[in-house]
Amino acid sequence: MGYKKKEGSGAFIFKWDPRVKIAALFVYLVFSLQAERILPLLLSLGFVVLLALLGRVSLWEFIRRLSLLILFGGFLLIFYPFLVPGQEIFAVNLGPLGADASLEGFYRGVVLLLRLAVSLAVLTVLLVSTGPVNIFKALEDLRVPGLFLRTAEFTLRYFYLCTDELKTMITAQKARGFEPAKSLLNIFTMNTLSHLIGMLFLRTYKRGERVYTAMLSRGYTGEFYTLSSFSPQISDYLLGVLVSAAGIAIFLFDKGAV
Amino acid sequence: MPYEKYAVEIKNLFYTYPGGVEALKGLSVRVPLNSKTALLGPNGAGKTTLIFHLNGIFLPQKGEVYVLGQEVSRKTEKELKTKVGLVFQDPDDQLFAPTVWEDAAFGPLNMGLKRDEVEKRVEEALKQVGAYELKDRPPYMLSYGEKKRAAIAGVLAMDPEIIVLDEPWAFLDPLGQEQIGDILTRLHEKGKTIILATHDVDFAAQWADWVIVIRDGMLVAEGEPSLLTEEGVVFRGGLRYPLITRLFKEAKLMEGDKLPYTLDQGIEIIRKLLEEGLRQN
């Protein structure tokens, strides 16, 4: 879970004011993801990796999170060549069914994969160096709607509680001798699991009511008040300008203006 | 209502839940100012419903509730939330913010206090319950005892005059119970009125200086904790005797209003009996 302090927490990227960091990385993403060629996108990814390394973001953390790409990116590379028409690289024939893989499709798949990689890399840098608590605070300061933030915060806060409740319920079922059948088509197994999910919903609903009552008891009237504790320095803004400028430069390079 | 005497006075209170369950049926109780009050009763007695009336979460459907001389109504409910702090049974129901510090600041911010005052109150509250070192931790990473202390801090930061706790011992280990007990004693010494809803007759007898027993939404008895030695109260309240009382009663060492209900009283009686025995021998 992203709440843990990561190594390198004394480095510049960890000290960077979260509001400026989010704004700058957002600008960087918006511009650099406009690129449609592989080289600018590779440069964009390289810049984020460099930023992470200079900022002493754990390399292992970086690799661990980017490894998610293998799953989604793999699908892009497998299917895109068959979806986009163009110069044929190879053909797949399965009896009466056949499909041609195109070079253009493969190229398109790689571009999308790189865009995904850049987004994930930026998100990793942000999450690891800032942590969800400060990200939410900064988004609040950046005037992101409170309802959206509260929903996200509550999801994060209560996800683990619901998971624990589910685990406890499963353990209690096992303690009374329940063993799910190998097939979900087994009526008893299906019934038991549906009851489990239904009960979890009810418990969650009840929990929600209790949380709301507890909030009311402390004077909640529908408005959220928070105290901002950030005070950006000139160096924070300079770094922000640098990162944003890098995004714009990649965009211009892709369009052939640089 | 005599403000000097009672922190809470409830007269003929009725409350029926939307599903039709009658939780309170003409309940009348009083809580003396600056008392340590234990609210006792079996499950479904109406303890939580009663508690929710004290800071305006529930408004009386019929009857009257006075808190510190002020009648609980739609007009006063907001003000009452700063005067009466509720600590819920399950701290996970109460701690919702990303960090302990932010959760403790939730109440004071709702009160519209200025930043300096909020920070001062949060720091003091967290220190009072020994949770200051947890201030940057997210609640889900805390132990149950730590969560409980953080939840109390969230209420203390609002500096209420009355603090109400619903089953504060639930799921706590003995050390955790002792820590919460110490916190409550310190708060009482500072002049707070403490109301504690519990099933724990032994703790109520030992700790409280005022006891309220309710059952089926009605008052069974209220008064000094010695009433927990009365058969009628114990029977009608669906309770049991405090263990020390039971020991003396079953061993036929004492009877009636001389029965002890605290450990100290029991020890004193045993000491006297031993001294008498030694003298006679």
PDB file of N, CA, C and O in Angstrom, chain B residues 175-232:
ATOM      1  N   LEU B 175      -4.720  -4.386  28.951  1.00  0.00           N
ATOM      2  CA  LEU B 175      -3.881  -3.185  28.986  1.00  0.00           C
ATOM      3  C   LEU B 175      -4.617  -2.002  28.346  1.00  0.00           C
ATOM      4  O   LEU B 175      -4.615  -0.894  28.879  1.00  0.00           O
ATOM      5  N   GLY B 176      -5.243  -2.281  27.214  1.00  0.00           N
ATOM      6  CA  GLY B 176      -6.005  -1.238  26.521  1.00  0.00           C
ATOM      7  C   GLY B 176      -7.140  -0.724  27.397  1.00  0.00           C
ATOM      8  O   GLY B 176      -7.393   0.484  27.458  1.00  0.00           O
ATOM      9  N   GLN B 177      -7.798  -1.637  28.103  1.00  0.00           N
ATOM     10  CA  GLN B 177      -8.895  -1.232  28.996  1.00  0.00           C
ATOM     11  C   GLN B 177      -8.369  -0.332  30.099  1.00  0.00           C
ATOM     12  O   GLN B 177      -8.984   0.671  30.454  1.00  0.00           O
ATOM     13  N   GLU B 178      -7.198  -0.715  30.629  1.00  0.00           N
ATOM     14  CA  GLU B 178      -6.613   0.078  31.712  1.00  0.00           C
ATOM     15  C   GLU B 178      -6.256   1.483  31.220  1.00  0.00           C
ATOM     16  O   GLU B 178      -6.506   2.479  31.908  1.00  0.00           O
ATOM     17  N   GLN B 179      -5.693   1.543  30.002  1.00  0.00           N
ATOM     18  CA  GLN B 179      -5.305   2.859  29.441  1.00  0.00           C
ATOM     19  C   GLN B 179      -6.535   3.756  29.278  1.00  0.00           C
ATOM     20  O   GLN B 179      -6.513   4.923  29.647  1.00  0.00           O
ATOM     21  N   ILE B 180      -7.616   3.181  28.745  1.00  0.00           N
ATOM     22  CA  ILE B 180      -8.836   3.977  28.542  1.00  0.00           C
ATOM     23  C   ILE B 180      -9.404   4.391  29.905  1.00  0.00           C
ATOM     24  O   ILE B 180      -9.847   5.532  30.094  1.00  0.00           O
ATOM     25  N   GLY B 181      -9.360   3.469  30.871  1.00  0.00           N
ATOM     26  CA  GLY B 181      -9.844   3.788  32.212  1.00  0.00           C
ATOM     27  C   GLY B 181      -9.082   4.963  32.809  1.00  0.00           C
ATOM     28  O   GLY B 181      -9.685   5.890  33.383  1.00  0.00           O
ATOM     29  N   ASP B 182      -7.759   4.969  32.640  1.00  0.00           N
ATOM     30  CA  ASP B 182      -6.934   6.077  33.156  1.00  0.00           C
ATOM     31  C   ASP B 182      -7.306   7.391  32.477  1.00  0.00           C
ATOM     32  O   ASP B 182      -7.370   8.440  33.118  1.00  0.00           O
ATOM     33  N   ILE B 183      -7.510   7.320  31.155  1.00  0.00           N
ATOM     34  CA  ILE B 183      -7.872   8.541  30.408  1.00  0.00           C
ATOM     35  C   ILE B 183      -9.195   9.102  30.956  1.00  0.00           C
ATOM     36  O   ILE B 183      -9.317  10.303  31.202  1.00  0.00           O
ATOM     37  N   LEU B 184     -10.160   8.222  31.176  1.00  0.00           N
ATOM     38  CA  LEU B 184     -11.470   8.678  31.662  1.00  0.00           C
ATOM     39  C   LEU B 184     -11.348   9.302  33.051  1.00  0.00           C
ATOM     40  O   LEU B 184     -11.973  10.326  33.341  1.00  0.00           O
ATOM     41  N   THR B 185     -10.522   8.691  33.898  1.00  0.00           N
ATOM     42  CA  THR B 185     -10.329   9.245  35.251  1.00  0.00           C
ATOM     43  C   THR B 185      -9.729  10.641  35.165  1.00  0.00           C
ATOM     44  O   THR B 185     -10.171  11.568  35.847  1.00  0.00           O
ATOM     45  N   ARG B 186      -8.726  10.799  34.303  1.00  0.00           N
ATOM     46  CA  ARG B 186      -8.084  12.120  34.161  1.00  0.00           C
ATOM     47  C   ARG B 186      -9.081  13.161  33.645  1.00  0.00           C
ATOM     48  O   ARG B 186      -9.106  14.293  34.108  1.00  0.00           O
ATOM     49  N   LEU B 187      -9.912  12.745  32.702  1.00  0.00           N
ATOM     50  CA  LEU B 187     -10.894  13.690  32.147  1.00  0.00           C
ATOM     51  C   LEU B 187     -11.906  14.102  33.215  1.00  0.00           C
ATOM     52  O   LEU B 187     -12.296  15.265  33.298  1.00  0.00           O
ATOM     53  N   HIS B 188     -12.285  13.149  34.028  1.00  0.00           N
ATOM     54  CA  HIS B 188     -13.236  13.462  35.105  1.00  0.00           C
ATOM     55  C   HIS B 188     -12.601  14.434  36.096  1.00  0.00           C
ATOM     56  O   HIS B 188     -13.255  15.377  36.561  1.00  0.00           O
ATOM     57  N   GLU B 189     -11.325  14.223  36.384  1.00  0.00           N
ATOM     58  CA  GLU B 189     -10.636  15.128  37.316  1.00  0.00           C
ATOM     59  C   GLU B 189     -10.567  16.553  36.764  1.00  0.00           C
ATOM     60  O   GLU B 189     -10.441  17.508  37.504  1.00  0.00           O
ATOM     61  N   LYS B 190     -10.611  16.660  35.437  1.00  0.00           N
ATOM     62  CA  LYS B 190     -10.580  17.993  34.816  1.00  0.00           C
ATOM     63  C   LYS B 190     -11.967  18.639  34.788  1.00  0.00           C
ATOM     64  O   LYS B 190     -12.156  19.696  34.186  1.00  0.00           O
ATOM     65  N   GLY B 191     -12.945  17.957  35.350  1.00  0.00           N
ATOM     66  CA  GLY B 191     -14.269  18.565  35.460  1.00  0.00           C
ATOM     67  C   GLY B 191     -15.274  18.112  34.414  1.00  0.00           C
ATOM     68  O   GLY B 191     -16.366  18.674  34.326  1.00  0.00           O
ATOM     69  N   LYS B 192     -14.894  17.124  33.609  1.00  0.00           N
ATOM     70  CA  LYS B 192     -15.840  16.659  32.581  1.00  0.00           C
ATOM     71  C   LYS B 192     -16.859  15.700  33.196  1.00  0.00           C
ATOM     72  O   LYS B 192     -16.540  14.973  34.143  1.00  0.00           O
ATOM     73  N   THR B 193     -18.039  15.703  32.629  1.00  0.00           N
ATOM     74  CA  THR B 193     -19.033  14.694  32.999  1.00  0.00           C
ATOM     75  C   THR B 193     -18.845  13.532  32.034  1.00  0.00           C
ATOM     76  O   THR B 193     -18.828  13.736  30.819  1.00  0.00           O
ATOM     77  N   ILE B 194     -18.674  12.335  32.595  1.00  0.00           N
ATOM     78  CA  ILE B 194     -18.440  11.174  31.725  1.00  0.00           C
ATOM     79  C   ILE B 194     -19.641  10.245  31.818  1.00  0.00           C
ATOM     80  O   ILE B 194     -20.059   9.857  32.911  1.00  0.00           O
ATOM     81  N   ILE B 195     -20.179   9.891  30.659  1.00  0.00           N
ATOM     82  CA  ILE B 195     -21.280   8.914  30.614  1.00  0.00           C
ATOM     83  C   ILE B 195     -20.792   7.722  29.798  1.00  0.00           C
ATOM     84  O   ILE B 195     -20.287   7.896  28.683  1.00  0.00           O
ATOM     85  N   LEU B 196     -20.951   6.553  30.379  1.00  0.00           N
ATOM     86  CA  LEU B 196     -20.393   5.385  29.733  1.00  0.00           C
ATOM     87  C   LEU B 196     -21.455   4.297  29.617  1.00  0.00           C
ATOM     88  O   LEU B 196     -22.010   3.857  30.628  1.00  0.00           O
ATOM     89  N   ALA B 197     -21.800   3.931  28.393  1.00  0.00           N
ATOM     90  CA  ALA B 197     -22.784   2.855  28.198  1.00  0.00           C
ATOM     91  C   ALA B 197     -22.030   1.538  28.193  1.00  0.00           C
ATOM     92  O   ALA B 197     -21.063   1.390  27.451  1.00  0.00           O
ATOM     93  N   THR B 198     -22.444   0.617  29.016  1.00  0.00           N
ATOM     94  CA  THR B 198     -21.692  -0.635  29.125  1.00  0.00           C
ATOM     95  C   THR B 198     -22.550  -1.793  29.605  1.00  0.00           C
ATOM     96  O   THR B 198     -23.621  -1.597  30.176  1.00  0.00           O
ATOM     97  N   HIS B 199     -22.034  -3.021  29.359  1.00  0.00           N
ATOM     98  CA  HIS B 199     -22.638  -4.224  29.934  1.00  0.00           C
ATOM     99  C   HIS B 199     -21.847  -4.635  31.168  1.00  0.00           C
ATOM    100  O   HIS B 199     -22.254  -5.520  31.897  1.00  0.00           O
ATOM    101  N   ASP B 200     -20.679  -4.024  31.332  1.00  0.00           N
ATOM    102  CA  ASP B 200     -19.736  -4.497  32.343  1.00  0.00           C
ATOM    103  C   ASP B 200     -20.129  -4.000  33.742  1.00  0.00           C
ATOM    104  O   ASP B 200     -19.776  -2.900  34.155  1.00  0.00           O
ATOM    105  N   VAL B 201     -20.841  -4.850  34.449  1.00  0.00           N
ATOM    106  CA  VAL B 201     -21.343  -4.485  35.775  1.00  0.00           C
ATOM    107  C   VAL B 201     -20.186  -4.262  36.750  1.00  0.00           C
ATOM    108  O   VAL B 201     -20.231  -3.335  37.573  1.00  0.00           O
ATOM    109  N   ASP B 202     -19.146  -5.088  36.628  1.00  0.00           N
ATOM    110  CA  ASP B 202     -18.009  -4.969  37.563  1.00  0.00           C
ATOM    111  C   ASP B 202     -17.331  -3.608  37.396  1.00  0.00           C
ATOM    112  O   ASP B 202     -17.027  -2.929  38.374  1.00  0.00           O
ATOM    113  N   PHE B 203     -17.101  -3.225  36.144  1.00  0.00           N
ATOM    114  CA  PHE B 203     -16.454  -1.937  35.924  1.00  0.00           C
ATOM    115  C   PHE B 203     -17.356  -0.798  36.398  1.00  0.00           C
ATOM    116  O   PHE B 203     -16.901   0.138  37.044  1.00  0.00           O
ATOM    117  N   ALA B 204     -18.641  -0.908  36.088  1.00  0.00           N
ATOM    118  CA  ALA B 204     -19.585   0.152  36.484  1.00  0.00           C
ATOM    119  C   ALA B 204     -19.578   0.323  38.000  1.00  0.00           C
ATOM    120  O   ALA B 204     -19.512   1.444  38.508  1.00  0.00           O
ATOM    121  N   ALA B 205     -19.602  -0.796  38.707  1.00  0.00           N
ATOM    122  CA  ALA B 205     -19.635  -0.734  40.178  1.00  0.00           C
ATOM    123  C   ALA B 205     -18.348  -0.116  40.723  1.00  0.00           C
ATOM    124  O   ALA B 205     -18.357   0.663  41.674  1.00  0.00           O
ATOM    125  N   GLN B 206     -17.255  -0.466  40.109  1.00  0.00           N
ATOM    126  CA  GLN B 206     -15.945  -0.023  40.579  1.00  0.00           C
ATOM    127  C   GLN B 206     -15.686   1.452  40.243  1.00  0.00           C
ATOM    128  O   GLN B 206     -15.119   2.190  41.040  1.00  0.00           O
ATOM    129  N   TRP B 207     -16.086   1.855  39.060  1.00  0.00           N
ATOM    130  CA  TRP B 207     -15.675   3.153  38.519  1.00  0.00           C
ATOM    131  C   TRP B 207     -16.707   4.259  38.728  1.00  0.00           C
ATOM    132  O   TRP B 207     -16.372   5.395  39.040  1.00  0.00           O
ATOM    133  N   ALA B 208     -17.977   3.922  38.559  1.00  0.00           N
ATOM    134  CA  ALA B 208     -19.012   4.974  38.492  1.00  0.00           C
ATOM    135  C   ALA B 208     -19.367   5.535  39.865  1.00  0.00           C
ATOM    136  O   ALA B 208     -19.212   4.865  40.893  1.00  0.00           O
ATOM    137  N   ASP B 209     -19.837   6.789  39.870  1.00  0.00           N
ATOM    138  CA  ASP B 209     -20.423   7.327  41.102  1.00  0.00           C
ATOM    139  C   ASP B 209     -21.927   7.560  40.917  1.00  0.00           C
ATOM    140  O   ASP B 209     -22.614   8.024  41.814  1.00  0.00           O
ATOM    141  N   TRP B 210     -22.420   7.235  39.725  1.00  0.00           N
ATOM    142  CA  TRP B 210     -23.848   7.317  39.436  1.00  0.00           C
ATOM    143  C   TRP B 210     -24.173   6.219  38.418  1.00  0.00           C
ATOM    144  O   TRP B 210     -23.397   6.023  37.475  1.00  0.00           O
ATOM    145  N   VAL B 211     -25.245   5.515  38.668  1.00  0.00           N
ATOM    146  CA  VAL B 211     -25.584   4.402  37.783  1.00  0.00           C
ATOM    147  C   VAL B 211     -27.022   4.547  37.293  1.00  0.00           C
ATOM    148  O   VAL B 211     -27.908   4.907  38.073  1.00  0.00           O
ATOM    149  N   ILE B 212     -27.201   4.305  36.005  1.00  0.00           N
ATOM    150  CA  ILE B 212     -28.559   4.301  35.429  1.00  0.00           C
ATOM    151  C   ILE B 212     -28.782   2.917  34.817  1.00  0.00           C
ATOM    152  O   ILE B 212     -27.949   2.457  34.023  1.00  0.00           O
ATOM    153  N   VAL B 213     -29.853   2.251  35.196  1.00  0.00           N
ATOM    154  CA  VAL B 213     -30.167   0.940  34.612  1.00  0.00           C
ATOM    155  C   VAL B 213     -31.448   1.084  33.802  1.00  0.00           C
ATOM    156  O   VAL B 213     -32.472   1.553  34.324  1.00  0.00           O
ATOM    157  N   ILE B 214     -31.351   0.720  32.520  1.00  0.00           N
ATOM    158  CA  ILE B 214     -32.564   0.773  31.686  1.00  0.00           C
ATOM    159  C   ILE B 214     -32.787  -0.590  31.038  1.00  0.00           C
ATOM    160  O   ILE B 214     -31.849  -1.391  30.877  1.00  0.00           O
ATOM    161  N   ARG B 215     -34.033  -0.838  30.707  1.00  0.00           N
ATOM    162  CA  ARG B 215     -34.374  -2.085  30.003  1.00  0.00           C
ATOM    163  C   ARG B 215     -35.647  -1.852  29.200  1.00  0.00           C
ATOM    164  O   ARG B 215     -36.564  -1.198  29.706  1.00  0.00           O
ATOM    165  N   ASP B 216     -35.683  -2.375  28.014  1.00  0.00           N
ATOM    166  CA  ASP B 216     -36.853  -2.220  27.127  1.00  0.00           C
ATOM    167  C   ASP B 216     -37.269  -0.763  26.974  1.00  0.00           C
ATOM    168  O   ASP B 216     -38.462  -0.448  26.940  1.00  0.00           O
ATOM    169  N   GLY B 217     -36.297   0.119  26.930  1.00  0.00           N
ATOM    170  CA  GLY B 217     -36.593   1.531  26.691  1.00  0.00           C
ATOM    171  C   GLY B 217     -37.170   2.264  27.877  1.00  0.00           C
ATOM    172  O   GLY B 217     -37.689   3.376  27.729  1.00  0.00           O
ATOM    173  N   MET B 218     -37.093   1.642  29.068  1.00  0.00           N
ATOM    174  CA  MET B 218     -37.646   2.291  30.268  1.00  0.00           C
ATOM    175  C   MET B 218     -36.621   2.249  31.397  1.00  0.00           C
ATOM    176  O   MET B 218     -35.739   1.392  31.414  1.00  0.00           O
ATOM    177  N   LEU B 219     -36.784   3.173  32.322  1.00  0.00           N
ATOM    178  CA  LEU B 219     -35.851   3.226  33.454  1.00  0.00           C
ATOM    179  C   LEU B 219     -36.185   2.115  34.453  1.00  0.00           C
ATOM    180  O   LEU B 219     -37.332   1.922  34.838  1.00  0.00           O
ATOM    181  N   VAL B 220     -35.116   1.410  34.865  1.00  0.00           N
ATOM    182  CA  VAL B 220     -35.280   0.411  35.928  1.00  0.00           C
ATOM    183  C   VAL B 220     -34.897   1.057  37.258  1.00  0.00           C
ATOM    184  O   VAL B 220     -35.623   0.969  38.247  1.00  0.00           O
ATOM    185  N   ALA B 221     -33.760   1.737  37.279  1.00  0.00           N
ATOM    186  CA  ALA B 221     -33.314   2.407  38.508  1.00  0.00           C
ATOM    187  C   ALA B 221     -32.207   3.387  38.176  1.00  0.00           C
ATOM    188  O   ALA B 221     -31.486   3.217  37.190  1.00  0.00           O
ATOM    189  N   GLU B 222     -32.060   4.415  38.994  1.00  0.00           N
ATOM    190  CA  GLU B 222     -30.902   5.302  38.881  1.00  0.00           C
ATOM    191  C   GLU B 222     -30.493   5.724  40.286  1.00  0.00           C
ATOM    192  O   GLU B 222     -31.328   5.828  41.185  1.00  0.00           O
ATOM    193  N   GLY B 223     -29.208   5.921  40.459  1.00  0.00           N
ATOM    194  CA  GLY B 223     -28.739   6.320  41.783  1.00  0.00           C
ATOM    195  C   GLY B 223     -27.290   5.923  41.976  1.00  0.00           C
ATOM    196  O   GLY B 223     -26.558   5.692  40.998  1.00  0.00           O
ATOM    197  N   GLU B 224     -26.867   5.827  43.222  1.00  0.00           N
ATOM    198  CA  GLU B 224     -25.473   5.461  43.509  1.00  0.00           C
ATOM    199  C   GLU B 224     -25.242   3.993  43.150  1.00  0.00           C
ATOM    200  O   GLU B 224     -26.187   3.203  43.137  1.00  0.00           O
ATOM    201  N   PRO B 225     -23.993   3.624  42.908  1.00  0.00           N
ATOM    202  CA  PRO B 225     -23.736   2.258  42.434  1.00  0.00           C
ATOM    203  C   PRO B 225     -24.141   1.162  43.421  1.00  0.00           C
ATOM    204  O   PRO B 225     -24.248   0.003  43.039  1.00  0.00           O
ATOM    205  N   SER B 226     -24.407   1.528  44.663  1.00  0.00           N
ATOM    206  CA  SER B 226     -24.824   0.507  45.627  1.00  0.00           C
ATOM    207  C   SER B 226     -26.118  -0.178  45.180  1.00  0.00           C
ATOM    208  O   SER B 226     -26.412  -1.283  45.610  1.00  0.00           O
ATOM    209  N   LEU B 227     -26.857   0.475  44.273  1.00  0.00           N
ATOM    210  CA  LEU B 227     -28.104  -0.163  43.838  1.00  0.00           C
ATOM    211  C   LEU B 227     -27.848  -1.427  43.015  1.00  0.00           C
ATOM    212  O   LEU B 227     -28.752  -2.226  42.787  1.00  0.00           O
ATOM    213  N   LEU B 228     -26.588  -1.613  42.601  1.00  0.00           N
ATOM    214  CA  LEU B 228     -26.256  -2.843  41.863  1.00  0.00           C
ATOM    215  C   LEU B 228     -26.199  -4.060  42.790  1.00  0.00           C
ATOM    216  O   LEU B 228     -26.026  -5.185  42.327  1.00  0.00           O
ATOM    217  N   THR B 229     -26.331  -3.825  44.088  1.00  0.00           N
ATOM    218  CA  THR B 229     -26.373  -4.955  45.025  1.00  0.00           C
ATOM    219  C   THR B 229     -27.824  -5.330  45.339  1.00  0.00           C
ATOM    220  O   THR B 229     -28.073  -6.284  46.068  1.00  0.00           O
ATOM    221  N   GLU B 230     -28.771  -4.554  44.788  1.00  0.00           N
ATOM    222  CA  GLU B 230     -30.187  -4.827  45.083  1.00  0.00           C
ATOM    223  C   GLU B 230     -30.746  -5.861  44.112  1.00  0.00           C
ATOM    224  O   GLU B 230     -30.643  -5.686  42.897  1.00  0.00           O
ATOM    225  N   GLU B 231     -31.345  -6.881  44.677  1.00  0.00           N
ATOM    226  CA  GLU B 231     -31.844  -7.999  43.871  1.00  0.00           C
ATOM    227  C   GLU B 231     -32.864  -7.528  42.831  1.00  0.00           C
ATOM    228  O   GLU B 231     -32.818  -7.939  41.672  1.00  0.00           O
ATOM    229  N   GLY B 232     -33.756  -6.667  43.251  1.00  0.00           N
ATOM    230  CA  GLY B 232     -34.818  -6.187  42.349  1.00  0.00           C
ATOM    231  C   GLY B 232     -34.240  -5.475  41.135  1.00  0.00           C
ATOM    232  O   GLY B 232     -34.669  -5.711  40.000  1.00  0.00           O
TER     233      GLY B 232
END
